[in-house]
Short mmCIF file of C-alpha atoms in Angstrom, two decimals:
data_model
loop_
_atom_site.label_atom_id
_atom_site.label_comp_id
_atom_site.label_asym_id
_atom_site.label_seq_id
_atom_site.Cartn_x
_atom_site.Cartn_y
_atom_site.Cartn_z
CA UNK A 1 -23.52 22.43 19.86
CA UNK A 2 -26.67 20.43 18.63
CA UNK A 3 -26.31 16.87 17.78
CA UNK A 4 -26.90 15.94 14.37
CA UNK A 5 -29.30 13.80 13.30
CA UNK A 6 -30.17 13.07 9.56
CA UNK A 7 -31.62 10.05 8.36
CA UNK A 8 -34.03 10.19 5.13
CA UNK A 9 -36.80 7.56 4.21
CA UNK A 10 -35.00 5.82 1.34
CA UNK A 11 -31.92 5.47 3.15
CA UNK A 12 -34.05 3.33 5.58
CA UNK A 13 -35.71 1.43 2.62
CA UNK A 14 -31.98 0.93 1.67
CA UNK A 15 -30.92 -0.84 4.87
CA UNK A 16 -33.64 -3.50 4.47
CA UNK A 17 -32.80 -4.06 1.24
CA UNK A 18 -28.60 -4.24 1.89
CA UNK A 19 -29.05 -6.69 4.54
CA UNK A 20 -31.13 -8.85 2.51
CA UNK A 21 -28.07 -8.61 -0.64
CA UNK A 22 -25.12 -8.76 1.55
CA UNK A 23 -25.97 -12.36 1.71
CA UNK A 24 -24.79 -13.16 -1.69
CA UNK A 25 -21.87 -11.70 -2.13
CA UNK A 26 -18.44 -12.43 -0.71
CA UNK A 27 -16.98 -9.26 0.02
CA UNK A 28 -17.63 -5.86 0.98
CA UNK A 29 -16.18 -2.77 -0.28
CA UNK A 30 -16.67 0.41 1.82
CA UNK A 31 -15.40 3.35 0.92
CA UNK A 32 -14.50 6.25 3.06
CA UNK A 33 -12.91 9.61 3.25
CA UNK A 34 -9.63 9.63 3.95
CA UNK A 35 -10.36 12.58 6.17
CA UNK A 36 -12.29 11.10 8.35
CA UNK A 37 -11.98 7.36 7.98
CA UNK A 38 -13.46 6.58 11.44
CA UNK A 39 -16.40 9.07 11.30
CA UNK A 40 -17.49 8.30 7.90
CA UNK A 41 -16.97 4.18 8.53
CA UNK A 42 -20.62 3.13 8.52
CA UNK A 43 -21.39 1.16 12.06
CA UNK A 44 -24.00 -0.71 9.99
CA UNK A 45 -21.48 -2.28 7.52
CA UNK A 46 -20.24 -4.06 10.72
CA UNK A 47 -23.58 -5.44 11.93
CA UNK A 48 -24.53 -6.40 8.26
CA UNK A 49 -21.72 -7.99 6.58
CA UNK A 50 -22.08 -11.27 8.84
CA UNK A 51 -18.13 -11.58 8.91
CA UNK A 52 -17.10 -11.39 5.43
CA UNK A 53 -14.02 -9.55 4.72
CA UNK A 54 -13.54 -5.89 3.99
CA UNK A 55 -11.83 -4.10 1.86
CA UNK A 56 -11.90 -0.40 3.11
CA UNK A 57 -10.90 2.26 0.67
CA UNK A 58 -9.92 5.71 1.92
CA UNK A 59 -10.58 7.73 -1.12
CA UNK A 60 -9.78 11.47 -1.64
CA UNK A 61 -6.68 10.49 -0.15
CA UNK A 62 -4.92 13.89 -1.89
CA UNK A 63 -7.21 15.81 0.54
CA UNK A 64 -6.03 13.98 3.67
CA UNK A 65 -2.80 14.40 5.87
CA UNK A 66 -0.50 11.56 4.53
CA UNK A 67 1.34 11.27 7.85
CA UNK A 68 -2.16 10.67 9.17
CA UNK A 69 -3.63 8.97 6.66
CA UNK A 70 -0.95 6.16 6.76
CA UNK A 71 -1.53 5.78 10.64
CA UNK A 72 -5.28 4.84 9.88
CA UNK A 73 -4.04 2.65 7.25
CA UNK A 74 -1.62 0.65 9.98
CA UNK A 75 -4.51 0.39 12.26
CA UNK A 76 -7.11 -0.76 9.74
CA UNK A 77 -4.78 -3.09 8.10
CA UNK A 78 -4.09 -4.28 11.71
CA UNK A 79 -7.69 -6.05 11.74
CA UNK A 80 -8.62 -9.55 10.68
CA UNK A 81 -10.49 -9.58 7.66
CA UNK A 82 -9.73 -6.42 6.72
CA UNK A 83 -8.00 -4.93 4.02
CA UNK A 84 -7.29 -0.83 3.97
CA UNK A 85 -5.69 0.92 0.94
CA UNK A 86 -5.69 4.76 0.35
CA UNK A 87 -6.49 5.98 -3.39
CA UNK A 88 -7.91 8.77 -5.23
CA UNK A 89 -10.13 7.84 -8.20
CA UNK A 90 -7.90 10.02 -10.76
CA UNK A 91 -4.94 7.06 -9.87
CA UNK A 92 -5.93 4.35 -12.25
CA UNK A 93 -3.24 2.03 -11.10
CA UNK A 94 -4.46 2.17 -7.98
CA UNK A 95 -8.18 1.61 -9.24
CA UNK A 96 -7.59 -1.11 -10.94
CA UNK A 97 -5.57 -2.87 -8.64
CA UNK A 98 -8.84 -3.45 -6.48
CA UNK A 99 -10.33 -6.47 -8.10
CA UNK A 100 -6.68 -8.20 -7.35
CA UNK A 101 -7.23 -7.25 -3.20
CA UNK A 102 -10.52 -8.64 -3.43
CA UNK A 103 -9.59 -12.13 -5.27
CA UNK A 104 -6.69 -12.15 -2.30
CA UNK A 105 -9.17 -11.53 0.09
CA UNK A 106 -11.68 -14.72 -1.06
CA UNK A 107 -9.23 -16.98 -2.37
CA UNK A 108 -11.21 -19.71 -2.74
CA UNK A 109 -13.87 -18.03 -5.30
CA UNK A 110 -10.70 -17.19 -7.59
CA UNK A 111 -9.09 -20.95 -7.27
CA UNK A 112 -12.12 -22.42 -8.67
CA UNK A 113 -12.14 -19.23 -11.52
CA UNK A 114 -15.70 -18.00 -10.01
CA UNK A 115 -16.30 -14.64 -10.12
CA UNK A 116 -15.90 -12.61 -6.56
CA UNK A 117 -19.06 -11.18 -5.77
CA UNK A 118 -18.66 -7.62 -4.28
CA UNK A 119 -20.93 -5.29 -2.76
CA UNK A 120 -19.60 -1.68 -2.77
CA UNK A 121 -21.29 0.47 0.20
CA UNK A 122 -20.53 3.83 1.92
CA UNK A 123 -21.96 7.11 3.20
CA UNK A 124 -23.15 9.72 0.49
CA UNK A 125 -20.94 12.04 -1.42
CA UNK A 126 -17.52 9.94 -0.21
CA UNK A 127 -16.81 10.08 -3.99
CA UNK A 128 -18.59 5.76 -4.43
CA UNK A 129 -20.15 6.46 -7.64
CA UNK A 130 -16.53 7.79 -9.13
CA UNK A 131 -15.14 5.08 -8.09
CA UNK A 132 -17.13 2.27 -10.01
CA UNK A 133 -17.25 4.58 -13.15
CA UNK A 134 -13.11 4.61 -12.77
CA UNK A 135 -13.02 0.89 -11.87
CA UNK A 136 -15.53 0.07 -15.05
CA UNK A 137 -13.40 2.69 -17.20
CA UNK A 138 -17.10 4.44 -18.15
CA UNK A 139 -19.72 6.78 -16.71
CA UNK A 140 -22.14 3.81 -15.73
CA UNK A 141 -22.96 5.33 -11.97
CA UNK A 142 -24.63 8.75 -11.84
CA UNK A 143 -21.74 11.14 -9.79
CA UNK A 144 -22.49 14.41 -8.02
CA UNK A 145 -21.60 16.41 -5.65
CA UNK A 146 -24.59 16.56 -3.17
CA UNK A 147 -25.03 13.73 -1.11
CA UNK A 148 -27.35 10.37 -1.69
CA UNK A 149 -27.22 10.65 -5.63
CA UNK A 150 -27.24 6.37 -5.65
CA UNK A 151 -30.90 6.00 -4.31
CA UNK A 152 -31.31 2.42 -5.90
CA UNK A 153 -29.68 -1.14 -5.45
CA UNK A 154 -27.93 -1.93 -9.02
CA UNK A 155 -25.50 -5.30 -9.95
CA UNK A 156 -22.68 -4.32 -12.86
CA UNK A 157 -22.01 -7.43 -15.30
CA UNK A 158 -18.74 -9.47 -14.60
CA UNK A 159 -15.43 -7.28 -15.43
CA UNK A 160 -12.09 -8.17 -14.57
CA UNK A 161 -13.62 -11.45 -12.48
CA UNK A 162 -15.94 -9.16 -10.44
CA UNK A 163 -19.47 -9.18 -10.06
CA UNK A 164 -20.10 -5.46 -8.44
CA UNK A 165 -23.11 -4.75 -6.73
CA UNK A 166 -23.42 -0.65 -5.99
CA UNK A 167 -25.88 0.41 -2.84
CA UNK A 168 -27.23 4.01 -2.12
CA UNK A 169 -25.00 5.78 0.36
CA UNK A 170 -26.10 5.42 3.87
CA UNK A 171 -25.72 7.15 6.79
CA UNK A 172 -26.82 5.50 10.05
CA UNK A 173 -30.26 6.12 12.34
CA UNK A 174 -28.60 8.36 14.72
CA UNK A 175 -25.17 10.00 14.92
CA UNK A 176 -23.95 9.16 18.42
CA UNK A 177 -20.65 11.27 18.85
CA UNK A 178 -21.46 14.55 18.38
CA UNK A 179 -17.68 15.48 16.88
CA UNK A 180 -18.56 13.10 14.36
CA UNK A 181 -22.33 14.42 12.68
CA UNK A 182 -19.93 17.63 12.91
CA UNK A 183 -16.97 16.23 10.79
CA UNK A 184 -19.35 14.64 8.32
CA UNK A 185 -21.19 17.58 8.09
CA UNK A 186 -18.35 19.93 7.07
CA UNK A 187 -17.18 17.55 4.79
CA UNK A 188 -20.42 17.63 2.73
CA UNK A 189 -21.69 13.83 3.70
CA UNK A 190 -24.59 15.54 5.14
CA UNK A 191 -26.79 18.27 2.77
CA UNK A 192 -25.85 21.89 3.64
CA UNK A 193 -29.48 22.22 3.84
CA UNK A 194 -30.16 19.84 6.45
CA UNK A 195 -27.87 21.54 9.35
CA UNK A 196 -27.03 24.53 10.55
CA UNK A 197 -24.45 25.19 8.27
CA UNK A 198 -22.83 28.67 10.45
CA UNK A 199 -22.80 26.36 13.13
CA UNK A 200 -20.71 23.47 11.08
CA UNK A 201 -18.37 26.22 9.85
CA UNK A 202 -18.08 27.32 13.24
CA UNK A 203 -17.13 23.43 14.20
CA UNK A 204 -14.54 23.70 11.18
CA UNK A 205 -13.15 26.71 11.76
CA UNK A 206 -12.29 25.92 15.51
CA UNK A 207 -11.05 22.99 14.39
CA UNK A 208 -8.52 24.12 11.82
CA UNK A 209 -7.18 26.76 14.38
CA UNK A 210 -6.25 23.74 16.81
CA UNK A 211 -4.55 21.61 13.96
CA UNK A 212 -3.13 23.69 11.35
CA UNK A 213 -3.05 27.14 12.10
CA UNK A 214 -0.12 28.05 10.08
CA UNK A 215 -2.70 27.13 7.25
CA UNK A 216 -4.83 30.25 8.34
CA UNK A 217 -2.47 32.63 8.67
CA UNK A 218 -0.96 31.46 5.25
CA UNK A 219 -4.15 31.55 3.17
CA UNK A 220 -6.24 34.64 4.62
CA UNK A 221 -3.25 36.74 5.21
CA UNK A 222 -4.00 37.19 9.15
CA UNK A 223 -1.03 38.68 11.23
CA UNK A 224 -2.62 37.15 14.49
CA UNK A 225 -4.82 34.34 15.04
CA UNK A 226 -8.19 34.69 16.67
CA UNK A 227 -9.45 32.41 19.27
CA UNK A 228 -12.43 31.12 19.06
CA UNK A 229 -14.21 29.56 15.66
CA UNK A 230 -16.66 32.77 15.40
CA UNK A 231 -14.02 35.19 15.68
CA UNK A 232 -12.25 33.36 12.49
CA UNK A 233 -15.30 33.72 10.48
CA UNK A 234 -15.63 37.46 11.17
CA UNK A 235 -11.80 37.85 10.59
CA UNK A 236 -11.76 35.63 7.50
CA UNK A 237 -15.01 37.97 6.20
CA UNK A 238 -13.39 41.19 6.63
CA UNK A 239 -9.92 40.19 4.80
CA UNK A 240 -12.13 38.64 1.84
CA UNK A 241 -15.19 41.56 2.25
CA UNK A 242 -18.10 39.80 3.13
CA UNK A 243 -19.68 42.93 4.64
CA UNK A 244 -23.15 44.10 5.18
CA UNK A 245 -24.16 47.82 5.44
CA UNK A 246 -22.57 49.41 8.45
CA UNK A 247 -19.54 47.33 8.05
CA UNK A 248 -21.12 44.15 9.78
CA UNK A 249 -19.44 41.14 8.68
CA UNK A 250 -21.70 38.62 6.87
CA UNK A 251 -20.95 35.22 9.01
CA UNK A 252 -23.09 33.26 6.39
CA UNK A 253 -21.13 34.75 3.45
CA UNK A 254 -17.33 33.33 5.12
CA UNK A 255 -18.56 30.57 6.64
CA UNK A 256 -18.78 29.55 2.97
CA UNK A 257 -15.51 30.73 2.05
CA UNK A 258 -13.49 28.76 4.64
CA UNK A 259 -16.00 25.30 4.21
CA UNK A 260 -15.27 25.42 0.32
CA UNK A 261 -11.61 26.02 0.79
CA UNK A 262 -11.39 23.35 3.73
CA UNK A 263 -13.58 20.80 1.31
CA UNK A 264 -11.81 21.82 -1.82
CA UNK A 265 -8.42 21.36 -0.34
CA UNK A 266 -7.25 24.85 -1.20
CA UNK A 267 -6.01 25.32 2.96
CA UNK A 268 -3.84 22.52 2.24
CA UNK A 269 -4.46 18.29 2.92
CA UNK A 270 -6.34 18.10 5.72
CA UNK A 271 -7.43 15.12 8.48
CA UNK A 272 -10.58 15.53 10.42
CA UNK A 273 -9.53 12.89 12.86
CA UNK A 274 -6.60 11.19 14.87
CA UNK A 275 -6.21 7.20 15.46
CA UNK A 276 -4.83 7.83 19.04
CA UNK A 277 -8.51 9.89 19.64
CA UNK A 278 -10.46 7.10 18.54
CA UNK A 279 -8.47 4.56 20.37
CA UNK A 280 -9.24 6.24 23.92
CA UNK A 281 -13.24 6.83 22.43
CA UNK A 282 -12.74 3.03 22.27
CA UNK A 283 -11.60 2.14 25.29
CA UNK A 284 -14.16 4.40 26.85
CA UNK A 285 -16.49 2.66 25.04
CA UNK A 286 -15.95 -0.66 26.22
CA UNK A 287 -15.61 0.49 29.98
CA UNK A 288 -19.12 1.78 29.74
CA UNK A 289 -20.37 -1.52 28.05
CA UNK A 290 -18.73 -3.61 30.57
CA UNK A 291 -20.35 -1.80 33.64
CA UNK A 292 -23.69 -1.57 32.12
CA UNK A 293 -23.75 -5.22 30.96
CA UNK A 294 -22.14 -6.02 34.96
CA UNK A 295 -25.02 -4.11 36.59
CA UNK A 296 -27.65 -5.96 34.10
CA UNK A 297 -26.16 -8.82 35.21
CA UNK A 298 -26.43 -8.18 39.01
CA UNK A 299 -29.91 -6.63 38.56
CA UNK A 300 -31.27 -9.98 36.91
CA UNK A 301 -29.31 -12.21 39.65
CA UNK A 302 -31.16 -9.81 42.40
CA UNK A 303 -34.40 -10.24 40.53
CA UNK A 304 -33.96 -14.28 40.20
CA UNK A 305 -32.99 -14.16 44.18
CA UNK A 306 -36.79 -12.48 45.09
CA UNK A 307 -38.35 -14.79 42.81
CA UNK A 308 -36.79 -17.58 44.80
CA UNK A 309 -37.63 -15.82 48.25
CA UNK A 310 -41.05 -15.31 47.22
CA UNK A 311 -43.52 -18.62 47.96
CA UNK A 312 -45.56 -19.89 45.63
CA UNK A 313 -49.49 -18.75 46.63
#
């Protein structure tokens, strides 16, 4: 499969302008899918929130695994300076117990009965603009369901001893792992009509026949499982009758049944993405850091050695 690459001009113009805010605030809020906390965790929010805490909300947590869900929790929660709760924005209690983990997080701002100035960030359509309308208990942020709605900076007046500062959703320059432009993709981060969207259902539907294939069988009625992604799609068009002229099976047609039934949650509460996987991505990671930054290392020493060999003309 291609790699996915999606990055438009005011989402640049956005960057500049977060890393020139993130300054004055004393906390940062990201937001993620619960689905895919990893894969929809922003790389940037690391390099640009200079080491203030984080309080990382997995939202549309109804639509996620909870076995799964809690793992990512464990791990997040696991870091310093980071905070990880799960929530949906129709649970006000859980809503509006967010200003209380960011005073815990920045004690110091609450002591002296200052305000705790937050920045709220995340990738587009991860449900961000919801959430501050449910946090400010009224339809301040413009909500909907195709991504980058938020294209502006914008600072909400003090509530509950907040000062909230929403950012457009971001996604980052270039999508390095390739499972991961997919994930985002067929959870709607990323416009249908940027991708190849047969080719995202196609990552989906492969992917829901590995996990949770009873789901299939349950939903579309099938008596045997197909193999392969494609042969879902043609076996999920002829049970619902997506068929051209000749009996041909419209892919297009079920590849948008099964990615509005996987995004909607109708096949059930779903996880993109394991803690375990990540873990050895990780650790792979680092091993390839470690010998590039080693053979740098003795290239430069090699390169100072000639310079001393070499005499001075």
């Amino acid at each position: 499969m291609e790699r996915i690459n999606w990055f438009p001009g005011h989402m640049h113009k956005a960057r500049k302008e977060i890393a020139e805010l993130i300054a004055e605030v004393d906390i940062v809020i990201e937001v993620l899918d619960a689905r895919l906390p990893r894969s929809s965790e922003n790389p940037l929010v690391e390099k640009l929130r200079r080491g203030k805490p984080v309080l990382k909300l997995l939202n549309k947590a109804d639509l996620a695994d909870p076995e799964v869900t809690q793992a990512w929790l464990d791990e997040f929660n696991a870091q310093p300076e980071i905070t990880a709760i799960a929530l949906t924005t129709s649970d006000k209690g859980a809503v509006k117990r967010i200003p209380l983990y960011c005073k815990q997080a920045v004690p110091a701002r609450a002591e002296k009965e200052r305000p705790v100035r937050a920045m709220i960030m995340g990738i587009p359509n991860v449900g961000k603009s919801t959430l501050i309308n449910a946090l400010l208990g009224r339809k301040i942020a413009k909500v909907g369901n195709e991504p980058a709605v938020t294209k502006a900076n914008k600072r909400y007046s003090e509530f509950q001893g907040m000062v909230l500062s929403d950012t457009p959703g971001i996604l980052w320059p270039k999508i390095e792992d390739q499972d991961s432009g997919y994930r985002l993709a067929v959870s709607g981060a990323i416009k249908d009509t940027a991708i190849d969207y047969d080719m995202v259902a196609v990552f989906g539907a492969g992917f829901i026949l590995q996990a949770y294939p009873d789901r299939l069988q349950e939903r579309y009625k099938l008596k045997e499982l197909p193999d392969t992604g494609e042969a879902l799609l043609d076996a999920i068009g002829r049970k619902r009758g997506c068929l051209r002229p000749g009996g041909v099976v419209d892919i297009h047609k079920a590849a948008e049944i099964l990615m509005n039934e996987m995004r909607s949650g109708k096949l059930g509460r779903i996880s993109f993405e394991q803690v375990e996987e990540w873990r050895e991505k990780d650790r792979i990671a680092a091993e390839l850091a470690a010998a590039e930054a080693e053979a740098a290392a003795a290239e430069a020493a090699l390169e100072a050695q000639d310079r001393f060999k070499t005499p001075n003309r």
